Coordinates of C-alpha atoms in Angstrom, one line a residue:
M124 CA 69.5 35.5 -100.7
S125 CA 72.3 36.2 -98.2
H126 CA 75.7 34.6 -98.6
P127 CA 76.5 31.8 -96.2
I128 CA 78.7 32.3 -93.2
A129 CA 82.0 30.6 -92.7
F130 CA 83.3 30.4 -89.1
T131 CA 86.7 28.8 -88.9
L132 CA 88.3 28.1 -85.5
S133 CA 92.1 28.6 -85.4
S134 CA 94.2 25.5 -85.4
R135 CA 96.4 27.2 -82.8
N136 CA 93.6 27.1 -80.2
P137 CA 95.0 25.7 -76.9
P138 CA 94.0 22.1 -75.9
P139 CA 91.4 23.2 -73.3
N140 CA 89.0 24.0 -76.2
I141 CA 88.4 20.2 -76.4
S142 CA 85.9 20.8 -73.5
A143 CA 84.0 23.3 -75.7
F144 CA 84.9 26.1 -73.3
G145 CA 87.9 28.4 -72.8
P146 CA 89.4 31.2 -74.9
R147 CA 89.6 30.7 -78.6
T148 CA 90.3 32.6 -81.8
A149 CA 88.5 32.2 -85.1
T150 CA 87.7 34.0 -88.4
F151 CA 84.2 35.0 -89.2
C152 CA 83.7 35.4 -93.0
I153 CA 80.8 36.4 -95.2
R154 CA 81.2 37.4 -98.8
N155 CA 84.7 39.1 -98.9
I156 CA 84.5 40.4 -95.4
A157 CA 86.6 38.7 -92.7
I158 CA 86.3 39.5 -89.0
D159 CA 88.8 38.0 -86.6
T160 CA 87.4 36.9 -83.2
P161 CA 87.3 37.7 -80.4
G162 CA 85.8 40.7 -82.0
M163 CA 82.9 43.1 -82.0
L164 CA 79.8 44.5 -83.7
T165 CA 78.6 48.1 -83.6
C166 CA 75.1 49.1 -82.4
T167 CA 72.8 51.5 -84.3
S168 CA 69.7 53.5 -83.7
R169 CA 67.2 53.4 -86.6
G170 CA 70.1 52.1 -88.6
V171 CA 72.5 55.0 -87.8
V172 CA 75.6 54.6 -85.7
P173 CA 74.9 57.3 -83.0
H174 CA 76.8 60.5 -83.4
L175 CA 78.6 59.3 -86.6
S176 CA 77.9 60.4 -90.1
H177 CA 78.7 57.9 -92.9
D178 CA 82.1 59.5 -93.6
N179 CA 83.0 59.1 -89.9
V180 CA 81.8 55.5 -89.9
K181 CA 84.2 54.8 -92.8
R182 CA 86.9 56.6 -91.0
T183 CA 86.5 54.4 -87.9
K184 CA 88.2 51.2 -89.0
G185 CA 86.9 49.1 -86.2
I186 CA 83.4 49.3 -87.6
R187 CA 82.9 46.2 -89.8
W188 CA 79.7 44.6 -88.4
I189 CA 76.6 46.8 -87.9
H190 CA 73.6 45.7 -85.9
T191 CA 70.1 47.3 -86.3
P192 CA 67.0 46.9 -84.1
F193 CA 64.0 46.6 -86.5
E194 CA 61.4 47.8 -84.0
S195 CA 62.2 51.4 -84.6
F196 CA 60.8 51.1 -88.2
L197 CA 57.4 49.6 -87.0
E198 CA 55.5 52.9 -86.9
H199 CA 54.5 52.3 -90.5
K200 CA 53.0 49.1 -91.9
P201 CA 54.6 47.8 -93.9
P202 CA 57.9 49.1 -92.4
V203 CA 59.7 51.5 -94.7
P204 CA 62.9 49.3 -95.2
T205 CA 60.7 46.6 -96.7
L206 CA 59.8 49.0 -99.5
Q207 CA 63.3 49.3 -100.8
P208 CA 63.2 49.0 -104.6
Q209 CA 64.6 45.9 -106.2
Q210 CA 68.3 46.2 -106.8
G211 CA 70.1 43.3 -108.4
Q212 CA 69.1 39.9 -107.2
S213 CA 67.1 40.9 -104.2
P214 CA 66.1 43.9 -102.0
K215 CA 68.7 44.7 -99.4
I216 CA 68.4 46.7 -96.2
N217 CA 72.1 47.5 -96.7
S218 CA 71.0 49.7 -99.6
F219 CA 68.3 51.4 -97.6
L220 CA 70.7 52.2 -94.7
R221 CA 73.6 53.1 -97.2
F222 CA 76.1 50.5 -95.9
S223 CA 78.1 49.0 -98.7
E224 CA 77.8 45.2 -98.9
D225 CA 81.5 45.1 -99.7
E226 CA 82.5 46.7 -96.5
Y227 CA 80.0 45.9 -93.8
V228 CA 78.1 42.9 -92.3
L229 CA 74.6 43.9 -91.4
S230 CA 72.5 42.0 -88.8
V231 CA 68.9 42.7 -87.7
S232 CA 67.0 41.8 -84.5
L233 CA 63.4 42.7 -83.7
R234 CA 64.1 44.5 -80.4
D235 CA 66.9 46.7 -79.2
L236 CA 69.2 44.3 -77.4
G237 CA 70.2 47.0 -74.9
D238 CA 66.7 48.0 -74.0
G239 CA 65.5 46.6 -70.6
R240 CA 62.3 48.5 -70.2
E241 CA 59.3 46.5 -68.9
M242 CA 57.1 45.3 -71.8
P243 CA 53.6 43.8 -72.1
A244 CA 53.7 40.0 -72.1
N245 CA 54.1 38.1 -75.3
T246 CA 51.6 35.4 -76.4
N247 CA 51.8 32.4 -78.7
A248 CA 50.7 34.6 -81.6
F249 CA 53.0 37.6 -81.3
V250 CA 56.0 39.4 -79.7
T251 CA 55.7 42.9 -78.4
A252 CA 58.2 45.6 -79.5
N253 CA 58.7 49.3 -79.0
C254 CA 58.6 52.0 -81.7
I255 CA 58.2 55.8 -81.7
Q256 CA 54.4 55.5 -81.6
G257 CA 54.3 52.9 -78.8
V258 CA 54.1 49.1 -78.5
R259 CA 53.5 47.1 -81.6
R260 CA 52.7 43.4 -82.0
V261 CA 54.7 41.4 -84.4
T262 CA 53.7 37.9 -85.4
P263 CA 56.2 35.2 -86.6
S264 CA 54.8 35.4 -90.1
D265 CA 55.3 39.2 -90.1
W266 CA 58.9 38.8 -88.9
Q267 CA 59.6 36.3 -91.6
S268 CA 58.1 38.4 -94.4
Y269 CA 60.0 41.5 -93.2
M270 CA 63.3 39.7 -93.2
I271 CA 62.7 38.1 -96.6
S272 CA 62.0 41.6 -98.0
C273 CA 65.0 43.3 -96.3
N274 CA 67.3 40.3 -96.7
P275 CA 70.0 41.3 -94.2
D276 CA 73.2 39.3 -93.8
I277 CA 72.1 37.9 -90.4
V278 CA 68.7 37.6 -88.9
F279 CA 68.0 37.1 -85.2
S280 CA 65.1 34.8 -84.5
L281 CA 62.2 35.8 -82.3
S282 CA 62.6 34.8 -78.7
D283 CA 60.1 34.9 -75.8
V284 CA 62.3 36.8 -73.3
P285 CA 60.4 38.0 -70.2
F286 CA 60.7 41.8 -69.7
T287 CA 58.6 41.8 -66.5
P288 CA 59.9 41.9 -62.9
P289 CA 61.3 38.6 -61.7
P290 CA 61.0 35.9 -60.3
Y291 CA 59.5 33.8 -63.1
S292 CA 57.5 30.7 -62.5
Q293 CA 58.3 27.3 -63.9
K294 CA 55.2 27.6 -66.1
R295 CA 56.5 31.0 -67.5
L296 CA 59.9 29.5 -68.3
T297 CA 58.3 26.5 -70.0
K298 CA 56.3 28.8 -72.2
S299 CA 59.4 30.8 -73.0
I300 CA 61.3 27.7 -74.2
E301 CA 58.4 26.3 -76.2
R302 CA 57.6 29.6 -77.9
S303 CA 61.2 30.4 -78.7
A304 CA 61.7 27.0 -80.3
L305 CA 58.4 27.3 -82.2
W306 CA 59.3 30.8 -83.6
L307 CA 62.8 29.5 -84.6
S308 CA 61.1 26.8 -86.6
D309 CA 58.8 29.4 -88.2
I310 CA 61.6 31.5 -89.5
L311 CA 63.4 28.3 -90.8
R312 CA 60.3 27.2 -92.6
S313 CA 60.2 28.0 -96.3
S314 CA 57.4 30.4 -97.4
G315 CA 55.4 30.7 -100.6
P316 CA 53.0 28.5 -102.5
S317 CA 54.2 24.9 -102.9
P318 CA 54.4 25.0 -106.7
G319 CA 56.1 28.4 -106.8
P320 CA 59.4 29.7 -105.5
R321 CA 59.9 29.2 -101.8
S322 CA 62.3 31.4 -99.7
K323 CA 63.4 31.9 -96.2
P324 CA 65.9 34.1 -94.4
S325 CA 69.4 32.6 -94.2
N326 CA 72.1 33.0 -91.6
V327 CA 69.7 32.8 -88.6
F328 CA 71.1 33.5 -85.1
V329 CA 69.1 32.1 -82.2
Q330 CA 68.7 34.0 -78.9
M331 CA 69.2 31.5 -76.2
A332 CA 66.1 31.1 -73.9
G333 CA 65.8 29.8 -70.3
S334 CA 66.4 33.0 -68.3
A335 CA 68.3 32.4 -65.0
S336 CA 67.5 28.7 -64.8
A337 CA 70.3 26.4 -65.8
P338 CA 67.9 23.4 -66.3
A339 CA 65.7 25.6 -68.5
R340 CA 68.6 26.7 -70.6
T341 CA 69.8 23.2 -71.1
A342 CA 66.2 22.1 -72.1
F343 CA 66.1 24.8 -74.7
A344 CA 69.5 23.7 -76.1
D345 CA 68.2 20.1 -76.2
S346 CA 65.2 21.2 -78.3
L347 CA 67.6 22.7 -80.9
I348 CA 69.5 19.4 -81.5
E349 CA 66.4 17.1 -81.1
I350 CA 65.7 15.2 -84.4
L351 CA 62.2 16.2 -85.6
R352 CA 59.6 13.8 -86.8
G353 CA 56.3 14.0 -88.8
K354 CA 54.9 17.4 -89.8
E355 CA 57.5 19.3 -87.8
A356 CA 60.3 17.6 -89.9
E357 CA 58.4 18.3 -93.1
A358 CA 58.1 22.0 -92.3
I359 CA 61.8 22.6 -92.1
Q360 CA 63.1 20.0 -94.6
P361 CA 65.8 19.3 -95.6
L362 CA 66.9 20.1 -92.1
K363 CA 66.7 17.3 -89.6
C364 CA 66.9 19.5 -86.4
L365 CA 66.6 23.2 -85.7
D366 CA 70.3 23.6 -84.9
E367 CA 71.2 22.7 -88.5
G368 CA 69.5 25.9 -89.6
V369 CA 71.2 28.0 -86.9
A370 CA 74.3 30.0 -87.8
G371 CA 75.2 31.3 -84.3
Y372 CA 74.1 31.7 -80.7
V373 CA 73.2 34.9 -79.0
F374 CA 73.2 35.6 -75.2
D375 CA 71.3 38.7 -74.1
M376 CA 72.8 40.1 -70.9
V377 CA 70.0 42.7 -70.2
P378 CA 67.1 40.3 -69.5
L379 CA 69.5 37.8 -67.9
R380 CA 70.9 40.4 -65.6
L381 CA 67.4 41.5 -64.7
A382 CA 66.5 37.9 -63.8
L383 CA 69.7 37.4 -61.7
E384 CA 69.1 40.6 -59.8
G385 CA 65.7 39.2 -58.8
A386 CA 67.5 36.1 -57.5
G387 CA 70.1 38.3 -55.7
D388 CA 73.1 36.7 -57.4
L389 CA 75.0 38.7 -60.0
S390 CA 78.4 37.0 -59.5
P391 CA 80.5 36.1 -62.6
A392 CA 80.1 32.4 -61.7
S393 CA 76.3 32.6 -62.2
F394 CA 76.7 33.9 -65.7
N395 CA 79.3 31.2 -66.5
T396 CA 77.1 28.5 -65.2
L397 CA 74.1 29.6 -67.3
F398 CA 76.1 30.1 -70.5
R399 CA 77.7 26.7 -70.1
A400 CA 74.3 25.1 -69.5
S401 CA 73.2 26.5 -72.9
L402 CA 76.3 25.5 -74.8
S403 CA 77.2 22.2 -73.2
V404 CA 75.2 20.1 -75.7
L405 CA 75.6 22.4 -78.7
P406 CA 78.4 22.2 -81.3
K407 CA 81.4 24.4 -80.6
T408 CA 82.0 25.3 -84.3
K409 CA 79.4 28.1 -84.4
P410 CA 80.0 31.7 -83.3
R411 CA 78.8 32.8 -79.8
L412 CA 77.7 36.4 -79.4
V413 CA 77.0 38.3 -76.1
T414 CA 75.1 41.6 -76.1
S415 CA 75.3 44.5 -73.6
A416 CA 78.3 43.2 -71.6
R417 CA 79.4 45.8 -69.0
G418 CA 82.9 46.6 -69.9
P419 CA 86.2 44.8 -70.7
H420 CA 86.4 43.0 -67.4
E421 CA 83.2 41.1 -68.0
M422 CA 84.2 40.5 -71.6
L423 CA 87.5 39.0 -70.5
R424 CA 85.8 36.7 -68.0
L425 CA 83.4 35.4 -70.7
I426 CA 86.2 34.9 -73.2
Q427 CA 88.3 33.0 -70.7
D428 CA 85.6 30.9 -68.9
V429 CA 83.0 30.4 -71.7
G430 CA 84.7 30.9 -75.0
I431 CA 82.6 33.8 -76.3
D432 CA 83.6 35.1 -79.7
L433 CA 81.7 38.4 -80.3
F434 CA 80.5 41.3 -78.3
D435 CA 78.6 44.5 -79.2
T436 CA 79.9 48.0 -78.5
Q437 CA 76.9 49.2 -76.5
W438 CA 79.0 49.9 -73.4
A439 CA 81.6 51.9 -75.3
Q440 CA 79.0 53.9 -77.2
R441 CA 77.1 54.7 -74.0
S442 CA 80.4 55.9 -72.5
A443 CA 80.7 58.3 -75.5
D444 CA 77.2 59.5 -74.8
I445 CA 78.0 60.6 -71.3
G446 CA 81.4 62.2 -72.0
V447 CA 83.8 59.4 -71.1
A448 CA 86.9 58.9 -73.2
L449 CA 88.1 55.3 -72.8
D450 CA 91.7 54.8 -72.0
F451 CA 92.9 51.2 -71.6
T452 CA 94.8 48.5 -73.4
F453 CA 95.3 44.8 -73.4
P454 CA 97.8 43.5 -72.6
V455 CA 98.7 46.1 -70.0
P456 CA 102.1 47.7 -71.1
S457 CA 105.0 46.6 -68.9
H458 CA 105.8 50.2 -68.0
E459 CA 102.3 50.8 -66.6
V460 CA 102.3 52.4 -63.2
S461 CA 101.2 50.2 -60.3
G462 CA 97.8 50.7 -58.6
K463 CA 94.3 50.9 -59.9
R464 CA 93.4 53.1 -62.9
D465 CA 90.0 54.1 -64.3
L466 CA 89.0 52.7 -67.6
G467 CA 88.5 56.2 -69.0
H468 CA 88.3 59.9 -68.3
N469 CA 85.2 61.9 -67.4
L470 CA 85.9 64.9 -69.7
Y471 CA 83.1 66.9 -68.1
D472 CA 85.3 67.1 -65.0
T473 CA 86.9 70.6 -64.6
A474 CA 90.2 68.8 -63.9
Y475 CA 90.5 68.5 -67.7
A476 CA 89.9 72.2 -68.5
R477 CA 93.7 72.7 -68.8
D478 CA 94.7 69.2 -69.8
F479 CA 96.3 69.4 -73.3
S480 CA 97.2 65.8 -73.6
S481 CA 95.4 63.4 -76.0
M482 CA 92.6 61.2 -74.9
M483 CA 95.1 58.3 -74.6
G484 CA 97.4 60.4 -72.4
S485 CA 100.1 61.4 -74.9
D486 CA 101.6 64.8 -74.1
D487 CA 103.8 65.1 -77.2
L488 CA 100.9 65.6 -79.6
T489 CA 103.2 65.9 -82.7
S490 CA 105.0 62.6 -82.2
G491 CA 102.0 60.3 -82.8
V492 CA 99.8 58.5 -80.3
S493 CA 98.8 54.9 -79.8
C494 CA 95.2 55.4 -80.7
Q495 CA 94.5 55.6 -84.5
C496 CA 91.0 57.0 -84.3
G497 CA 90.0 60.2 -86.1
A498 CA 90.2 62.2 -82.8
C499 CA 93.6 61.0 -81.6
S500 CA 95.3 60.7 -84.9
P501 CA 93.9 63.2 -87.4
C502 CA 97.1 62.6 -89.5
S503 CA 95.8 59.1 -90.2
V504 CA 93.0 60.6 -92.2
S505 CA 93.4 61.4 -95.9
P506 CA 94.3 65.0 -96.5
S507 CA 91.3 65.4 -98.8
E508 CA 89.0 64.6 -95.8
I509 CA 90.5 67.2 -93.5
L510 CA 88.2 70.2 -92.9
R511 CA 90.2 73.4 -93.1
H512 CA 88.9 76.6 -91.6
S513 CA 91.6 79.0 -92.9
S514 CA 95.0 79.3 -94.5
V515 CA 96.5 79.2 -91.0
D516 CA 95.8 75.4 -90.9
S517 CA 98.1 74.9 -93.9
E518 CA 100.8 77.1 -92.4
L519 CA 100.8 75.2 -89.1
G520 CA 100.9 71.9 -91.0
A521 CA 104.0 73.1 -92.8
K522 CA 105.6 74.0 -89.5
S523 CA 105.0 70.5 -88.2
G524 CA 107.3 69.1 -90.9
G525 CA 104.9 68.7 -93.8
T526 CA 104.2 70.6 -97.0
S527 CA 101.9 73.6 -97.1
D528 CA 99.1 71.2 -97.9
A529 CA 99.9 68.8 -95.1
P530 CA 97.2 68.2 -92.5
L531 CA 97.8 69.0 -88.9
N532 CA 99.1 65.9 -87.2
S533 CA 98.1 66.9 -83.6
A534 CA 95.4 65.1 -81.6
Y535 CA 92.3 66.7 -80.2
T536 CA 93.1 67.4 -76.6
R537 CA 91.1 66.5 -73.4
A538 CA 90.8 70.3 -72.8
F539 CA 89.2 70.8 -76.2
L540 CA 86.8 67.9 -75.7
H541 CA 85.9 69.3 -72.2
H542 CA 85.1 72.6 -73.8
L543 CA 82.9 71.0 -76.5
L544 CA 81.0 69.0 -73.9
H545 CA 80.2 72.1 -71.8
T546 CA 79.2 74.2 -74.8
H547 CA 76.9 71.4 -76.0
E548 CA 78.7 70.8 -79.3
M549 CA 77.6 67.6 -81.0
S550 CA 81.0 67.1 -82.4
A551 CA 82.2 66.2 -78.9
H552 CA 80.2 63.0 -79.0
S553 CA 81.3 62.2 -82.6
L554 CA 84.9 62.4 -81.6
L555 CA 84.3 60.3 -78.4
A556 CA 82.3 57.7 -80.4
M557 CA 85.1 57.3 -82.9
H558 CA 87.7 57.1 -80.2
N559 CA 85.8 54.6 -77.9
I560 CA 85.0 52.2 -80.7
T561 CA 88.6 52.3 -81.8
V562 CA 89.8 51.6 -78.3
M563 CA 87.5 48.6 -78.1
D564 CA 88.8 47.4 -81.5
G565 CA 92.4 47.6 -80.2
F566 CA 91.4 45.8 -77.0
F567 CA 90.1 42.8 -79.0
A568 CA 93.2 42.9 -81.2
G569 CA 95.3 42.7 -78.1
I570 CA 93.4 39.7 -76.9
R571 CA 93.8 37.9 -80.2
G572 CA 97.5 38.7 -80.1
V573 CA 98.0 37.1 -76.7
L574 CA 95.9 34.1 -77.7
S575 CA 97.9 33.6 -80.8
Q576 CA 100.9 32.6 -78.6
N577 CA 98.9 29.3 -78.0
D578 CA 99.8 29.5 -74.3
L579 CA 96.7 29.6 -72.0
A580 CA 98.9 30.5 -68.9
V581 CA 100.1 33.7 -70.6
F582 CA 96.5 34.8 -71.4
E583 CA 95.5 34.1 -67.8
A584 CA 98.4 36.0 -66.5
E585 CA 97.7 39.0 -68.7
T586 CA 94.0 38.9 -67.7
S587 CA 95.0 39.0 -64.0
R588 CA 97.3 41.9 -64.6
F589 CA 94.5 43.8 -66.4
F590 CA 92.2 43.2 -63.5
E591 CA 94.9 44.5 -61.1
T592 CA 95.6 47.6 -63.2
Y593 CA 92.1 48.8 -64.1
S594 CA 89.1 49.5 -61.9
E595 CA 85.9 47.7 -63.1
D596 CA 83.0 49.7 -64.3
T597 CA 81.0 48.5 -61.3
D598 CA 83.7 49.3 -58.7
G599 CA 83.3 52.2 -56.3
A600 CA 80.2 54.0 -55.2
G601 CA 78.7 57.3 -56.2
S602 CA 81.2 59.8 -57.6
Q603 CA 84.1 57.5 -57.0
N604 CA 83.1 55.6 -60.1
V605 CA 84.1 57.6 -63.2
F606 CA 81.1 56.4 -65.2
R607 CA 78.6 57.3 -62.5
A608 CA 80.2 60.7 -62.1
A609 CA 80.0 61.3 -65.9
E610 CA 76.4 60.3 -66.0
K611 CA 75.7 62.9 -63.3
C612 CA 77.6 65.6 -65.1
W613 CA 75.9 64.6 -68.4
A614 CA 72.4 64.9 -66.8
E615 CA 73.3 68.3 -65.4
V616 CA 74.3 69.6 -68.8
E617 CA 71.2 68.1 -70.3
I618 CA 69.0 70.1 -67.9
L619 CA 70.8 73.3 -68.9
R620 CA 69.8 72.8 -72.6
G621 CA 66.7 74.2 -74.2
K622 CA 64.6 77.3 -73.4
G623 CA 66.2 79.5 -70.7
R624 CA 69.5 77.6 -70.9
L625 CA 71.7 80.7 -70.8
A626 CA 69.9 82.1 -67.8
R627 CA 70.2 78.8 -65.9
E628 CA 73.9 78.5 -66.8
S629 CA 74.5 82.1 -65.6
E630 CA 72.8 81.3 -62.3
K631 CA 74.8 78.2 -61.8
E632 CA 78.1 80.0 -62.5
K633 CA 77.2 82.8 -60.0
A634 CA 76.3 80.2 -57.4
E635 CA 79.6 78.4 -57.9
S636 CA 81.5 81.7 -57.7
A637 CA 79.7 82.6 -54.5
A638 CA 80.6 79.2 -53.0
A639 CA 84.2 79.6 -54.0
A640 CA 84.3 83.2 -52.5
N641 CA 82.9 81.8 -49.2
I642 CA 85.7 79.3 -49.0
V643 CA 88.4 81.9 -49.7
L644 CA 87.1 84.4 -47.3
T645 CA 86.6 81.8 -44.6
M646 CA 90.3 80.8 -44.9
E647 CA 91.4 84.4 -44.8
M648 CA 89.4 85.1 -41.6
E649 CA 90.7 81.9 -40.0
E650 CA 94.2 83.0 -40.7
K651 CA 93.6 86.4 -39.2
G652 CA 92.1 84.9 -36.1
A653 CA 88.5 86.0 -36.8
E654 CA 85.8 85.4 -34.3
G655 CA 85.1 81.7 -33.8
G656 CA 88.8 80.6 -33.6
S657 CA 91.1 79.3 -36.2
G658 CA 89.6 75.8 -36.0
T659 CA 86.0 77.0 -36.6
A660 CA 84.6 77.5 -40.1
V661 CA 83.1 80.9 -40.7
S662 CA 79.9 81.1 -42.8
L663 CA 79.7 84.3 -44.8
P664 CA 76.2 85.0 -46.1
F665 CA 76.1 85.5 -49.9
A666 CA 73.1 86.0 -52.0
P667 CA 72.4 83.4 -54.8
D668 CA 73.6 85.9 -57.4
G669 CA 77.1 86.0 -55.8
E670 CA 76.7 89.5 -54.2
S671 CA 77.9 89.7 -50.6
M672 CA 75.1 90.4 -48.0
I673 CA 77.6 91.7 -45.4
T674 CA 77.2 95.5 -44.8
S675 CA 79.7 97.8 -43.1

């Protein structure tokens, strides 16, 4: 079975941690893999990091913990990963997904933690999940058998989270708490005939139930530490309470945000109150994981006010999907210009068509850049892994100060990424995914560096300066928000793909040319005092194909 988890809080944590809340650092260890916290895990789709081949996953040093939603394998019964042949001591989903046990931690949940689509209701007997062929019902015994067969490093227990429009009645919340506790006890229960070998998944993370009700969340936490009696105690022996079998706590932001939207209160204080209600009675010596946080601002608040240890990279990976190159650091450099900055660059924007700086803003592309990803620092990649298209590459490498076999040490530019995005090249998203995950890794490393000074006032000051320097993902409206603008551009490019793409692109270019010509001619006629006066806009009729309709 899986190796046990060791989670060691740093002895340098500041005194406020006595209250169980506040920023903290720790080391999360399993086998020979150590992950410093605050840290991150990387999301996958069907066990594949979106846009990244395995060689690019290895190249992205920030990827150490990989999370897989199991629902995408449910179109077959039994699911294909459970059929992995015996290798060594036990079957491993790591082998099926081709992630080395010596390099990566692999966790599995039933549902995609970033998917907030409405779902049919759960019952006492099963949980509903999505797969390619539609909704599937998964019973607690099914889930236990799947996880015993796959034997991942970490298993998320089933949780009765409502994915229906709020508000939720007291009866619904009570059912959610009871079912979640029952299903946790099911996965902690040993399986197999009594005289024979008995097994169960190890390293279980529990998804905290209770929705947007603080009393309900506290009640669920109480059920975890309650000493069990009678048959309930016999079922999970030698454990005395459910929490003894729990390795960590998970907070799902997607359903919680849905519930708070229904209540009309999405303030940071609401999240803090609910998280603290869940954690107040639980031991502080176990890792706390938040999924689907919306950007670094929300992560910093949760680290500072709640003491969260781990976050997923769903937000950063989604940014890569829509063409945003992240560009921020923590702590903010002392030479940073005053005023608000965006967290990233919408590389679909035509403003980047002639921008030959790197994604992190370096203009001197031969002197090295701060980001060490495979897009910003190709020189950080082994020469044997560099793809060469011709002998010219080697000649340019020699001119840059290396030998004839030296790789180019220049970064991919914003203009190049802009070109790739508009020509629908998949490599654009690969480069952005490597970059964005690396930026997030550097962000958490910066947080750990500030916290290592063991001065809470310094961390609070740096957090305030970060908020003053960078605009939050949710700031602004419409096109003023770089992420909303990127989503709009991404959707337009998506529409242009497929059958008839070239014709639609040609029509769009002609329409844009016609609009630009109208503006130029209007300005010229205003300058010459054309009819309508210099202060009146002149509308010149152009056909959709860009040809002028004015005749002499």
